[in-house]
Amino acid sequence: MFLRRLLSTRLRRVVFALVLLVALLGFAGWYALFRVVPVYYASPEEHFKYGSIGVEVPAGIPYWIWVEMPKVFPDLLPNNGEGGYVSLGASWEDGKEMPIGFTKMTVGFPRVGVNCAGCHTTSVRTSTSDKPKFYLGGPSARFRAQDYLRFLFACAKDPRFNADTLMAKINNDYNLNIVDRILYRYIIIPQTKAQLIKTEQDSYYWMAERPDWGPGRTDMDPFKLLVLGLPDDHTVGSTDMMPVWNERASETYLRHSDGLNTTLVESVRSAALAAAATKKSIDIEGLDRVQQYLMDLPVPKYPFAVNEQLTARGREVFDRDCAVCHAPGSARIGKVIPLEELGTDPNRNRHWTPAAADAFNHYAPEKPWAFHNFQSTNGYTARSLEGLWLRAPYLHNGSVPSLVDLLKPPDERPKLFYRGHDVYDQENVGFVSFGPEAEKYGWKYDTVNVIGNGNWGHTWGTALSADDKKALTEYLKTL
Amino acid sequence: MSVADDMTPLDEALRKRRRRRIVVLAVIVYIVALYLAQLFNPNDPVVYRDIVDHFKYGSIGADNNANGIPYWIWKVLPEVFADKLPGEGYESLGFVSEGRDTPIGFSRRRVFVDRIGLNCSACHTGAVRDTPDSEPRVILGMPANTMDLQSYYRFLFACAADSRFTADNIMNAIARRTTLNPLERIAYRAAVYETRDQLMERGRAISIFMNKRPDWGPGRVDTFSPYKIVMLNWPDDGTTGTSDLPSLWNQRPRVDGELDLHWDGNNSSLDERNLSASMGAGTTPPTVDLDRLHRVRDWIMDLPPPAYPYQINHEIAAKGEIIYRKLCADCHAFGGSKVGRVTPVAAPELQTDRNRLDSYTYPLSANQNLFFAGYPWRFSHFRKTDGYTNMPLDGIWARAPYLHNGSVPTLADLLEEPQNRPKVFYRGYNVYDREKVGFVSTVAEENGRKFFKFDTSLIGNDNGGHTYGVKLTPDEKKTLVEYMKTL
């Protein structure tokens, strides 16, 4: 009845046909460009490594562009692209399509996003010719989050980022069907270029005037300027990545190097926003699974030989001089130690302002996951030292390459070293930070001339006897 | 009432004539289209029904794109640029010829024009002569002991870079050999410059890389450096990965035993190993001819290793077998507990040249995970190891020179202490040395043909290590070598 009335006149029939056509085209366009096909990893570990936290919709890079970029623009990567994404410190497991921390998900077409594991997985080798061993939950010593972003932006701005060049490379590797070819050539490639250029201008404009993060570091600007959209206050807050294993043991501790939040759940969710998830796209369920996984993720043991006799002596030193701040259950662990007492580089602390904390607490009041526990503090937290051997370089800004160096008086600590090479230095307890290979594969860390990189302060233990230092260092390997 | 009923007889006659004209025109168009489609078929490989012919001359897809060189251009290059070859024709580069249109190892496929590409047999067919005067025995699946792949590439690149590589010169040379029809002439004229530019492009990066390393010489290749330099567009990392070509026979026990393949055991999947090798011959993921490659795979599964063609003293060999069982079988016989597994290069008795191992880097293995991305056969078995695999020794008599870098000419030399192995010898001469078991390696030149001087002091060429068996008595060594002829 209804249909017959609808189609009763010629005009109506034409209008109906047009509406139907528009709807069909709309559906086809949505299907080809926007439909979301979630990927579910049954294993919590696989989910941590490759699962989505919600960045693919707003910030996913079209898969085939992502595959070809390192080959088209090797000159825009560290070491002229030797290693492709590995040159950016990506941890890539045998046989896996994506490096750890990179996701592949269909949003209309396959796109590549990032997740927690990119910055929170680290690697160790015994020599440069060796294959790395990966440690999930460890603070990445190699991953260059900033350089990955810069690489994407630099590619987009490069004249070689055009349909002819990219399609020629893609066609050399894969036989795209005719529809995908048209989509890539006329929509996806030009749109990606435009969007990346716009994203840099709108959301990452501040990166150009900040000191480089380098491998294994980040700052709070993605929180302040990308997520909250606060005005740029030009402060510098370069900080080391955090270990995220065994979170159950540190549930009551303050979060981040300055204790800017009191809860794990809020630090997990806010970090996802800083990784480019949006209010709309953030995958709360996926993040909850990650958080659950981190609760009991074991802390890796020191994989090399340890002198048991020395560790016993070292333990006594630790109990006497370190335990009050760093032993589980001690009075000060997980709490903020004021800057005046600590004496380390204050930049990161000043970088997270009361205004930023306040803004985050009012960020998404309408959401069930609204934030309430951000704060600004006057120091840095006393950290639990679990897996300390794997957390080099040391101090909140990663300014001291090894434990041996940390126990030296500040003016004897190295002023210049290279970080981001993952060959282990058993002698000094940290990563190899000097020599031609560290220079080639690492990144020059200047503690003197770069703001936020100061290696002073935290002088506890620096006055110990050489024997005590040796024993203490040996004991610290076992944590 | 139909319209036709109103027609006059004249109308009807006119209509019939019109119809007939249309039919004739359609037939003509159809015939011309068929002819053109056949003349410029976009994908028409030469098909071989016989599997042996397919192995020798069939396509694996290296001729299936711009990597394939237009047939007539390829044919006349050795004439136009005769000065760039050590002798006459492609045979002078050590390719094995049976007197057919191309040497073994080249396939032909029409992709608008006929094109030539390499196939498996180019690197996996050898020739053995009993004496300098004998005819060569052609052995399929054998490491190509005389073929100099690097010189072939260099020849092509040098041709492309030469000012004589012009359409006029090439077309004139072609005209001396065949008469192309006018359409083909137009196609070929265009293909000359396309081919030249493509060869120059390919040659640029790889030549810079190759010219900084010791020459491969016949029977050797740097398998994985082109991956880094050409396919991934990485800068030269300074490593040298030159190694000997392996044999292709008897793959089934390797698959069944899940043996690690390649010299450093970086992959345990036969199909990935084959695909990877096909890329070395010039295929790409969209152009590789999977069906035809699988035909080769199925055939080499049970291709028997060649029997030693000369006399064996079985009494002596029986004594050698006892030593072999005790000393070698664990690592080198099928069923041995360590066969096809990687022995760390640092192991006290291995310590062979580690350049090949170090040239296959972890970042390369990681990036190989994206080769064949989008296809169900995306690479997922490559991995970085810390040594070399213990190879099964089937047909070992035909696999000289020995060690992964082909640095020891004969089995007898391999059983000597490293300092007593030949420091300099010649490769590429195919007369067999029945005494020492391997090829005669002291001949620098024969009938004007020069052989490749192998200098073990050059990078990647070290002949040390693998000291198993070097402490045996001369008699024991003799029996062991005699037994190894039977493998």
JSON list of N, CA, C and O in Angstrom, two decimals, chain A residues 63-64 71 74 79-84 92-97 129 131-132 134 171-175, chain B residues 231-235 237 284-286 354 358 362-363 366-367 369-370 373-375 378 380 382-384:
[
{"chain": "A", "resi": 63, "resn": "TYR", "atom": "N", "xyz": [47.40, 1.22, 5.40]},
{"chain": "A", "resi": 63, "resn": "TYR", "atom": "CA", "xyz": [48.37, 0.14, 5.49]},
{"chain": "A", "resi": 63, "resn": "TYR", "atom": "C", "xyz": [49.42, 0.20, 4.39]},
{"chain": "A", "resi": 63, "resn": "TYR", "atom": "O", "xyz": [50.62, 0.12, 4.65]},
{"chain": "A", "resi": 64, "resn": "TRP", "atom": "N", "xyz": [48.98, 0.32, 3.12]},
{"chain": "A", "resi": 64, "resn": "TRP", "atom": "CA", "xyz": [49.95, 0.23, 2.03]},
{"chain": "A", "resi": 64, "resn": "TRP", "atom": "C", "xyz": [50.89, 1.42, 2.00]},
{"chain": "A", "resi": 64, "resn": "TRP", "atom": "O", "xyz": [52.04, 1.30, 1.58]},
{"chain": "A", "resi": 71, "resn": "LYS", "atom": "N", "xyz": [60.55, 2.61, 2.39]},
{"chain": "A", "resi": 71, "resn": "LYS", "atom": "CA", "xyz": [61.30, 2.32, 1.17]},
{"chain": "A", "resi": 71, "resn": "LYS", "atom": "C", "xyz": [61.36, 3.55, 0.27]},
{"chain": "A", "resi": 71, "resn": "LYS", "atom": "O", "xyz": [62.31, 3.72, -0.48]},
{"chain": "A", "resi": 74, "resn": "PRO", "atom": "N", "xyz": [63.67, 6.63, 2.74]},
{"chain": "A", "resi": 74, "resn": "PRO", "atom": "CA", "xyz": [64.64, 6.15, 3.74]},
{"chain": "A", "resi": 74, "resn": "PRO", "atom": "C", "xyz": [65.47, 7.29, 4.32]},
{"chain": "A", "resi": 74, "resn": "PRO", "atom": "O", "xyz": [65.90, 7.24, 5.47]},
{"chain": "A", "resi": 79, "resn": "ASN", "atom": "N", "xyz": [69.67, 6.90, 10.45]},
{"chain": "A", "resi": 79, "resn": "ASN", "atom": "CA", "xyz": [70.60, 6.03, 9.72]},
{"chain": "A", "resi": 79, "resn": "ASN", "atom": "C", "xyz": [70.19, 5.79, 8.28]},
{"chain": "A", "resi": 79, "resn": "ASN", "atom": "O", "xyz": [70.37, 4.70, 7.74]},
{"chain": "A", "resi": 80, "resn": "ASN", "atom": "N", "xyz": [69.61, 6.82, 7.64]},
{"chain": "A", "resi": 80, "resn": "ASN", "atom": "CA", "xyz": [69.15, 6.69, 6.26]},
{"chain": "A", "resi": 80, "resn": "ASN", "atom": "C", "xyz": [68.28, 5.46, 6.02]},
{"chain": "A", "resi": 80, "resn": "ASN", "atom": "O", "xyz": [68.32, 4.84, 4.97]},
{"chain": "A", "resi": 81, "resn": "GLY", "atom": "N", "xyz": [67.50, 5.14, 7.05]},
{"chain": "A", "resi": 81, "resn": "GLY", "atom": "CA", "xyz": [66.50, 4.10, 6.86]},
{"chain": "A", "resi": 81, "resn": "GLY", "atom": "C", "xyz": [67.02, 2.68, 6.99]},
{"chain": "A", "resi": 81, "resn": "GLY", "atom": "O", "xyz": [66.29, 1.74, 6.70]},
{"chain": "A", "resi": 82, "resn": "GLU", "atom": "N", "xyz": [68.27, 2.50, 7.41]},
{"chain": "A", "resi": 82, "resn": "GLU", "atom": "CA", "xyz": [68.79, 1.14, 7.60]},
{"chain": "A", "resi": 82, "resn": "GLU", "atom": "C", "xyz": [67.96, 0.46, 8.67]},
{"chain": "A", "resi": 82, "resn": "GLU", "atom": "O", "xyz": [68.00, 0.84, 9.84]},
{"chain": "A", "resi": 83, "resn": "GLY", "atom": "N", "xyz": [67.17, -0.53, 8.27]},
{"chain": "A", "resi": 83, "resn": "GLY", "atom": "CA", "xyz": [66.31, -1.22, 9.21]},
{"chain": "A", "resi": 83, "resn": "GLY", "atom": "C", "xyz": [64.83, -0.85, 9.08]},
{"chain": "A", "resi": 83, "resn": "GLY", "atom": "O", "xyz": [63.99, -1.40, 9.77]},
{"chain": "A", "resi": 84, "resn": "GLY", "atom": "N", "xyz": [64.49, 0.08, 8.21]},
{"chain": "A", "resi": 84, "resn": "GLY", "atom": "CA", "xyz": [63.08, 0.46, 8.08]},
{"chain": "A", "resi": 84, "resn": "GLY", "atom": "C", "xyz": [62.57, 0.97, 9.41]},
{"chain": "A", "resi": 84, "resn": "GLY", "atom": "O", "xyz": [63.21, 1.79, 10.06]},
{"chain": "A", "resi": 92, "resn": "TRP", "atom": "N", "xyz": [60.42, -5.85, 16.62]},
{"chain": "A", "resi": 92, "resn": "TRP", "atom": "CA", "xyz": [59.68, -6.64, 15.62]},
{"chain": "A", "resi": 92, "resn": "TRP", "atom": "C", "xyz": [59.96, -8.11, 15.84]},
{"chain": "A", "resi": 92, "resn": "TRP", "atom": "O", "xyz": [61.09, -8.58, 15.64]},
{"chain": "A", "resi": 93, "resn": "GLU", "atom": "N", "xyz": [58.95, -8.85, 16.22]},
{"chain": "A", "resi": 93, "resn": "GLU", "atom": "CA", "xyz": [59.13, -10.28, 16.52]},
{"chain": "A", "resi": 93, "resn": "GLU", "atom": "C", "xyz": [59.20, -11.10, 15.23]},
{"chain": "A", "resi": 93, "resn": "GLU", "atom": "O", "xyz": [58.62, -10.72, 14.21]},
{"chain": "A", "resi": 94, "resn": "ASP", "atom": "N", "xyz": [59.85, -12.26, 15.34]},
{"chain": "A", "resi": 94, "resn": "ASP", "atom": "CA", "xyz": [59.94, -13.18, 14.21]},
{"chain": "A", "resi": 94, "resn": "ASP", "atom": "C", "xyz": [58.56, -13.49, 13.64]},
{"chain": "A", "resi": 94, "resn": "ASP", "atom": "O", "xyz": [57.65, -13.86, 14.38]},
{"chain": "A", "resi": 95, "resn": "GLY", "atom": "N", "xyz": [58.43, -13.35, 12.35]},
{"chain": "A", "resi": 95, "resn": "GLY", "atom": "CA", "xyz": [57.23, -13.83, 11.66]},
{"chain": "A", "resi": 95, "resn": "GLY", "atom": "C", "xyz": [56.02, -12.94, 11.77]},
{"chain": "A", "resi": 95, "resn": "GLY", "atom": "O", "xyz": [55.00, -13.22, 11.13]},
{"chain": "A", "resi": 96, "resn": "LYS", "atom": "N", "xyz": [56.07, -11.89, 12.55]},
{"chain": "A", "resi": 96, "resn": "LYS", "atom": "CA", "xyz": [54.88, -11.06, 12.76]},
{"chain": "A", "resi": 96, "resn": "LYS", "atom": "C", "xyz": [54.78, -9.96, 11.70]},
{"chain": "A", "resi": 96, "resn": "LYS", "atom": "O", "xyz": [55.78, -9.34, 11.35]},
{"chain": "A", "resi": 97, "resn": "GLU", "atom": "N", "xyz": [53.57, -9.74, 11.24]},
{"chain": "A", "resi": 97, "resn": "GLU", "atom": "CA", "xyz": [53.36, -8.73, 10.20]},
{"chain": "A", "resi": 97, "resn": "GLU", "atom": "C", "xyz": [53.68, -7.33, 10.71]},
{"chain": "A", "resi": 97, "resn": "GLU", "atom": "O", "xyz": [54.22, -6.50, 9.99]},
{"chain": "A", "resi": 129, "resn": "SER", "atom": "N", "xyz": [75.52, -7.79, 16.42]},
{"chain": "A", "resi": 129, "resn": "SER", "atom": "CA", "xyz": [75.15, -8.77, 15.40]},
{"chain": "A", "resi": 129, "resn": "SER", "atom": "C", "xyz": [74.11, -9.76, 15.91]},
{"chain": "A", "resi": 129, "resn": "SER", "atom": "O", "xyz": [73.62, -10.59, 15.15]},
{"chain": "A", "resi": 131, "resn": "LYS", "atom": "N", "xyz": [70.52, -11.16, 17.75]},
{"chain": "A", "resi": 131, "resn": "LYS", "atom": "CA", "xyz": [69.09, -10.90, 17.65]},
{"chain": "A", "resi": 131, "resn": "LYS", "atom": "C", "xyz": [68.61, -10.39, 19.01]},
{"chain": "A", "resi": 131, "resn": "LYS", "atom": "O", "xyz": [69.00, -10.93, 20.04]},
{"chain": "A", "resi": 132, "resn": "PRO", "atom": "N", "xyz": [67.79, -9.34, 19.05]},
{"chain": "A", "resi": 132, "resn": "PRO", "atom": "CA", "xyz": [67.36, -8.82, 20.35]},
{"chain": "A", "resi": 132, "resn": "PRO", "atom": "C", "xyz": [66.35, -9.73, 21.04]},
{"chain": "A", "resi": 132, "resn": "PRO", "atom": "O", "xyz": [65.60, -10.44, 20.38]},
{"chain": "A", "resi": 134, "resn": "PHE", "atom": "N", "xyz": [63.09, -9.51, 23.51]},
{"chain": "A", "resi": 134, "resn": "PHE", "atom": "CA", "xyz": [62.12, -8.47, 23.86]},
{"chain": "A", "resi": 134, "resn": "PHE", "atom": "C", "xyz": [61.55, -8.70, 25.24]},
{"chain": "A", "resi": 134, "resn": "PHE", "atom": "O", "xyz": [61.31, -9.84, 25.65]},
{"chain": "A", "resi": 171, "resn": "ASN", "atom": "N", "xyz": [52.26, -1.12, -6.32]},
{"chain": "A", "resi": 171, "resn": "ASN", "atom": "CA", "xyz": [52.00, -2.09, -7.38]},
{"chain": "A", "resi": 171, "resn": "ASN", "atom": "C", "xyz": [53.15, -3.09, -7.55]},
{"chain": "A", "resi": 171, "resn": "ASN", "atom": "O", "xyz": [52.96, -4.18, -8.06]},
{"chain": "A", "resi": 172, "resn": "ASN", "atom": "N", "xyz": [54.32, -2.69, -7.13]},
{"chain": "A", "resi": 172, "resn": "ASN", "atom": "CA", "xyz": [55.46, -3.58, -7.20]},
{"chain": "A", "resi": 172, "resn": "ASN", "atom": "C", "xyz": [55.38, -4.68, -6.13]},
{"chain": "A", "resi": 172, "resn": "ASN", "atom": "O", "xyz": [56.03, -5.72, -6.25]},
{"chain": "A", "resi": 173, "resn": "ASP", "atom": "N", "xyz": [54.60, -4.41, -5.09]},
{"chain": "A", "resi": 173, "resn": "ASP", "atom": "CA", "xyz": [54.52, -5.35, -3.97]},
{"chain": "A", "resi": 173, "resn": "ASP", "atom": "C", "xyz": [53.20, -6.09, -3.88]},
{"chain": "A", "resi": 173, "resn": "ASP", "atom": "O", "xyz": [53.12, -7.13, -3.23]},
{"chain": "A", "resi": 174, "resn": "TYR", "atom": "N", "xyz": [52.17, -5.53, -4.47]},
{"chain": "A", "resi": 174, "resn": "TYR", "atom": "CA", "xyz": [50.87, -6.16, -4.30]},
{"chain": "A", "resi": 174, "resn": "TYR", "atom": "C", "xyz": [49.96, -5.79, -5.44]},
{"chain": "A", "resi": 174, "resn": "TYR", "atom": "O", "xyz": [50.01, -4.66, -5.94]},
{"chain": "A", "resi": 175, "resn": "ASN", "atom": "N", "xyz": [49.10, -6.73, -5.82]},
{"chain": "A", "resi": 175, "resn": "ASN", "atom": "CA", "xyz": [48.14, -6.52, -6.87]},
{"chain": "A", "resi": 175, "resn": "ASN", "atom": "C", "xyz": [46.84, -6.00, -6.29]},
{"chain": "A", "resi": 175, "resn": "ASN", "atom": "O", "xyz": [45.93, -6.77, -6.01]},
{"chain": "B", "resi": 231, "resn": "MET", "atom": "N", "xyz": [65.63, -3.80, -2.73]},
{"chain": "B", "resi": 231, "resn": "MET", "atom": "CA", "xyz": [64.20, -3.90, -2.41]},
{"chain": "B", "resi": 231, "resn": "MET", "atom": "C", "xyz": [63.81, -2.98, -1.27]},
{"chain": "B", "resi": 231, "resn": "MET", "atom": "O", "xyz": [62.74, -2.39, -1.27]},
{"chain": "B", "resi": 232, "resn": "LEU", "atom": "N", "xyz": [64.66, -2.90, -0.24]},
{"chain": "B", "resi": 232, "resn": "LEU", "atom": "CA", "xyz": [64.30, -2.06, 0.91]},
{"chain": "B", "resi": 232, "resn": "LEU", "atom": "C", "xyz": [64.89, -0.66, 0.82]},
{"chain": "B", "resi": 232, "resn": "LEU", "atom": "O", "xyz": [64.54, 0.21, 1.60]},
{"chain": "B", "resi": 233, "resn": "ASN", "atom": "N", "xyz": [65.80, -0.46, -0.15]},
{"chain": "B", "resi": 233, "resn": "ASN", "atom": "CA", "xyz": [66.35, 0.88, -0.35]},
{"chain": "B", "resi": 233, "resn": "ASN", "atom": "C", "xyz": [67.16, 1.36, 0.86]},
{"chain": "B", "resi": 233, "resn": "ASN", "atom": "O", "xyz": [67.11, 2.55, 1.21]},
{"chain": "B", "resi": 234, "resn": "TRP", "atom": "N", "xyz": [67.89, 0.44, 1.50]},
{"chain": "B", "resi": 234, "resn": "TRP", "atom": "CA", "xyz": [68.71, 0.82, 2.65]},
{"chain": "B", "resi": 234, "resn": "TRP", "atom": "C", "xyz": [70.10, 1.25, 2.19]},
{"chain": "B", "resi": 234, "resn": "TRP", "atom": "O", "xyz": [70.56, 0.83, 1.13]},
{"chain": "B", "resi": 235, "resn": "PRO", "atom": "N", "xyz": [70.76, 2.03, 3.02]},
{"chain": "B", "resi": 235, "resn": "PRO", "atom": "CA", "xyz": [72.15, 2.36, 2.69]},
{"chain": "B", "resi": 235, "resn": "PRO", "atom": "C", "xyz": [73.02, 1.12, 2.87]},
{"chain": "B", "resi": 235, "resn": "PRO", "atom": "O", "xyz": [72.65, 0.18, 3.55]},
{"chain": "B", "resi": 237, "resn": "ASP", "atom": "N", "xyz": [75.34, -1.25, 4.41]},
{"chain": "B", "resi": 237, "resn": "ASP", "atom": "CA", "xyz": [75.72, -1.41, 5.82]},
{"chain": "B", "resi": 237, "resn": "ASP", "atom": "C", "xyz": [77.12, -1.98, 5.98]},
{"chain": "B", "resi": 237, "resn": "ASP", "atom": "O", "xyz": [77.56, -2.29, 7.09]},
{"chain": "B", "resi": 284, "resn": "THR", "atom": "N", "xyz": [58.65, -10.48, -8.61]},
{"chain": "B", "resi": 284, "resn": "THR", "atom": "CA", "xyz": [58.12, -9.64, -7.54]},
{"chain": "B", "resi": 284, "resn": "THR", "atom": "C", "xyz": [56.85, -10.32, -7.04]},
{"chain": "B", "resi": 284, "resn": "THR", "atom": "O", "xyz": [56.33, -11.20, -7.73]},
{"chain": "B", "resi": 285, "resn": "PRO", "atom": "N", "xyz": [56.33, -9.92, -5.87]},
{"chain": "B", "resi": 285, "resn": "PRO", "atom": "CA", "xyz": [55.13, -10.61, -5.39]},
{"chain": "B", "resi": 285, "resn": "PRO", "atom": "C", "xyz": [53.99, -10.66, -6.40]},
{"chain": "B", "resi": 285, "resn": "PRO", "atom": "O", "xyz": [53.38, -11.72, -6.56]},
{"chain": "B", "resi": 286, "resn": "PRO", "atom": "N", "xyz": [53.68, -9.59, -7.12]},
{"chain": "B", "resi": 286, "resn": "PRO", "atom": "CA", "xyz": [52.57, -9.73, -8.08]},
{"chain": "B", "resi": 286, "resn": "PRO", "atom": "C", "xyz": [52.95, -10.50, -9.35]},
{"chain": "B", "resi": 286, "resn": "PRO", "atom": "O", "xyz": [52.07, -10.96, -10.04]},
{"chain": "B", "resi": 354, "resn": "ARG", "atom": "N", "xyz": [82.56, -15.52, 9.32]},
{"chain": "B", "resi": 354, "resn": "ARG", "atom": "CA", "xyz": [81.26, -15.13, 9.83]},
{"chain": "B", "resi": 354, "resn": "ARG", "atom": "C", "xyz": [80.60, -14.01, 9.04]},
{"chain": "B", "resi": 354, "resn": "ARG", "atom": "O", "xyz": [79.52, -13.53, 9.40]},
{"chain": "B", "resi": 358, "resn": "ASP", "atom": "N", "xyz": [76.78, -12.43, 9.47]},
{"chain": "B", "resi": 358, "resn": "ASP", "atom": "CA", "xyz": [76.56, -11.06, 9.93]},
{"chain": "B", "resi": 358, "resn": "ASP", "atom": "C", "xyz": [75.90, -10.18, 8.88]},
{"chain": "B", "resi": 358, "resn": "ASP", "atom": "O", "xyz": [75.35, -9.13, 9.21]},
{"chain": "B", "resi": 362, "resn": "TYR", "atom": "N", "xyz": [69.41, -8.78, 11.94]},
{"chain": "B", "resi": 362, "resn": "TYR", "atom": "CA", "xyz": [68.08, -8.81, 12.55]},
{"chain": "B", "resi": 362, "resn": "TYR", "atom": "C", "xyz": [67.11, -7.83, 11.87]},
{"chain": "B", "resi": 362, "resn": "TYR", "atom": "O", "xyz": [65.97, -8.21, 11.57]},
{"chain": "B", "resi": 363, "resn": "PRO", "atom": "N", "xyz": [67.51, -6.58, 11.60]},
{"chain": "B", "resi": 363, "resn": "PRO", "atom": "CA", "xyz": [66.55, -5.69, 10.94]},
{"chain": "B", "resi": 363, "resn": "PRO", "atom": "C", "xyz": [66.07, -6.24, 9.60]},
{"chain": "B", "resi": 363, "resn": "PRO", "atom": "O", "xyz": [64.91, -6.05, 9.23]},
{"chain": "B", "resi": 366, "resn": "ALA", "atom": "N", "xyz": [63.45, -8.84, 10.29]},
{"chain": "B", "resi": 366, "resn": "ALA", "atom": "CA", "xyz": [62.22, -8.19, 10.73]},
{"chain": "B", "resi": 366, "resn": "ALA", "atom": "C", "xyz": [61.46, -7.62, 9.53]},
{"chain": "B", "resi": 366, "resn": "ALA", "atom": "O", "xyz": [60.26, -7.84, 9.38]},
{"chain": "B", "resi": 367, "resn": "ASN", "atom": "N", "xyz": [62.18, -6.95, 8.64]},
{"chain": "B", "resi": 367, "resn": "ASN", "atom": "CA", "xyz": [61.50, -6.33, 7.49]},
{"chain": "B", "resi": 367, "resn": "ASN", "atom": "C", "xyz": [61.01, -7.35, 6.46]},
{"chain": "B", "resi": 367, "resn": "ASN", "atom": "O", "xyz": [60.10, -7.06, 5.70]},
{"chain": "B", "resi": 369, "resn": "ASN", "atom": "N", "xyz": [59.29, -9.72, 7.11]},
{"chain": "B", "resi": 369, "resn": "ASN", "atom": "CA", "xyz": [57.91, -10.05, 7.49]},
{"chain": "B", "resi": 369, "resn": "ASN", "atom": "C", "xyz": [56.88, -9.33, 6.62]},
{"chain": "B", "resi": 369, "resn": "ASN", "atom": "O", "xyz": [55.71, -9.68, 6.63]},
{"chain": "B", "resi": 370, "resn": "LEU", "atom": "N", "xyz": [57.29, -8.30, 5.91]},
{"chain": "B", "resi": 370, "resn": "LEU", "atom": "CA", "xyz": [56.33, -7.58, 5.05]},
{"chain": "B", "resi": 370, "resn": "LEU", "atom": "C", "xyz": [56.48, -7.97, 3.58]},
{"chain": "B", "resi": 370, "resn": "LEU", "atom": "O", "xyz": [55.78, -7.42, 2.73]},
{"chain": "B", "resi": 373, "resn": "ALA", "atom": "N", "xyz": [53.35, -9.19, 1.67]},
{"chain": "B", "resi": 373, "resn": "ALA", "atom": "CA", "xyz": [52.25, -8.67, 2.49]},
{"chain": "B", "resi": 373, "resn": "ALA", "atom": "C", "xyz": [50.99, -8.64, 1.63]},
{"chain": "B", "resi": 373, "resn": "ALA", "atom": "O", "xyz": [51.04, -8.34, 0.45]},
{"chain": "B", "resi": 374, "resn": "GLY", "atom": "N", "xyz": [49.89, -8.97, 2.25]},
{"chain": "B", "resi": 374, "resn": "GLY", "atom": "CA", "xyz": [48.62, -8.99, 1.54]},
{"chain": "B", "resi": 374, "resn": "GLY", "atom": "C", "xyz": [48.29, -10.34, 0.93]},
{"chain": "B", "resi": 374, "resn": "GLY", "atom": "O", "xyz": [47.15, -10.60, 0.57]},
{"chain": "B", "resi": 375, "resn": "TYR", "atom": "N", "xyz": [49.29, -11.20, 0.81]},
{"chain": "B", "resi": 375, "resn": "TYR", "atom": "CA", "xyz": [49.06, -12.54, 0.27]},
{"chain": "B", "resi": 375, "resn": "TYR", "atom": "C", "xyz": [49.09, -13.55, 1.42]},
{"chain": "B", "resi": 375, "resn": "TYR", "atom": "O", "xyz": [49.80, -13.33, 2.42]},
{"chain": "B", "resi": 378, "resn": "ARG", "atom": "N", "xyz": [52.54, -14.54, 2.85]},
{"chain": "B", "resi": 378, "resn": "ARG", "atom": "CA", "xyz": [53.46, -13.53, 3.42]},
{"chain": "B", "resi": 378, "resn": "ARG", "atom": "C", "xyz": [54.55, -14.22, 4.23]},
{"chain": "B", "resi": 378, "resn": "ARG", "atom": "O", "xyz": [54.29, -15.16, 4.97]},
{"chain": "B", "resi": 380, "resn": "SER", "atom": "N", "xyz": [56.87, -15.44, 6.95]},
{"chain": "B", "resi": 380, "resn": "SER", "atom": "CA", "xyz": [56.73, -15.44, 8.41]},
{"chain": "B", "resi": 380, "resn": "SER", "atom": "C", "xyz": [57.72, -16.40, 9.07]},
{"chain": "B", "resi": 380, "resn": "SER", "atom": "O", "xyz": [57.61, -16.68, 10.25]},
{"chain": "B", "resi": 382, "resn": "PHE", "atom": "N", "xyz": [61.32, -16.21, 8.43]},
{"chain": "B", "resi": 382, "resn": "PHE", "atom": "CA", "xyz": [62.71, -15.74, 8.49]},
{"chain": "B", "resi": 382, "resn": "PHE", "atom": "C", "xyz": [63.09, -15.34, 9.91]},
{"chain": "B", "resi": 382, "resn": "PHE", "atom": "O", "xyz": [62.27, -14.78, 10.64]},
{"chain": "B", "resi": 383, "resn": "ARG", "atom": "N", "xyz": [64.30, -15.67, 10.30]},
{"chain": "B", "resi": 383, "resn": "ARG", "atom": "CA", "xyz": [64.77, -15.28, 11.62]},
{"chain": "B", "resi": 383, "resn": "ARG", "atom": "C", "xyz": [66.29, -15.18, 11.61]},
{"chain": "B", "resi": 383, "resn": "ARG", "atom": "O", "xyz": [66.96, -15.78, 10.78]},
{"chain": "B", "resi": 384, "resn": "LYS", "atom": "N", "xyz": [66.77, -14.39, 12.53]},
{"chain": "B", "resi": 384, "resn": "LYS", "atom": "CA", "xyz": [68.21, -14.19, 12.65]},
{"chain": "B", "resi": 384, "resn": "LYS", "atom": "C", "xyz": [68.78, -15.32, 13.51]},
{"chain": "B", "resi": 384, "resn": "LYS", "atom": "O", "xyz": [68.23, -15.64, 14.56]}
]
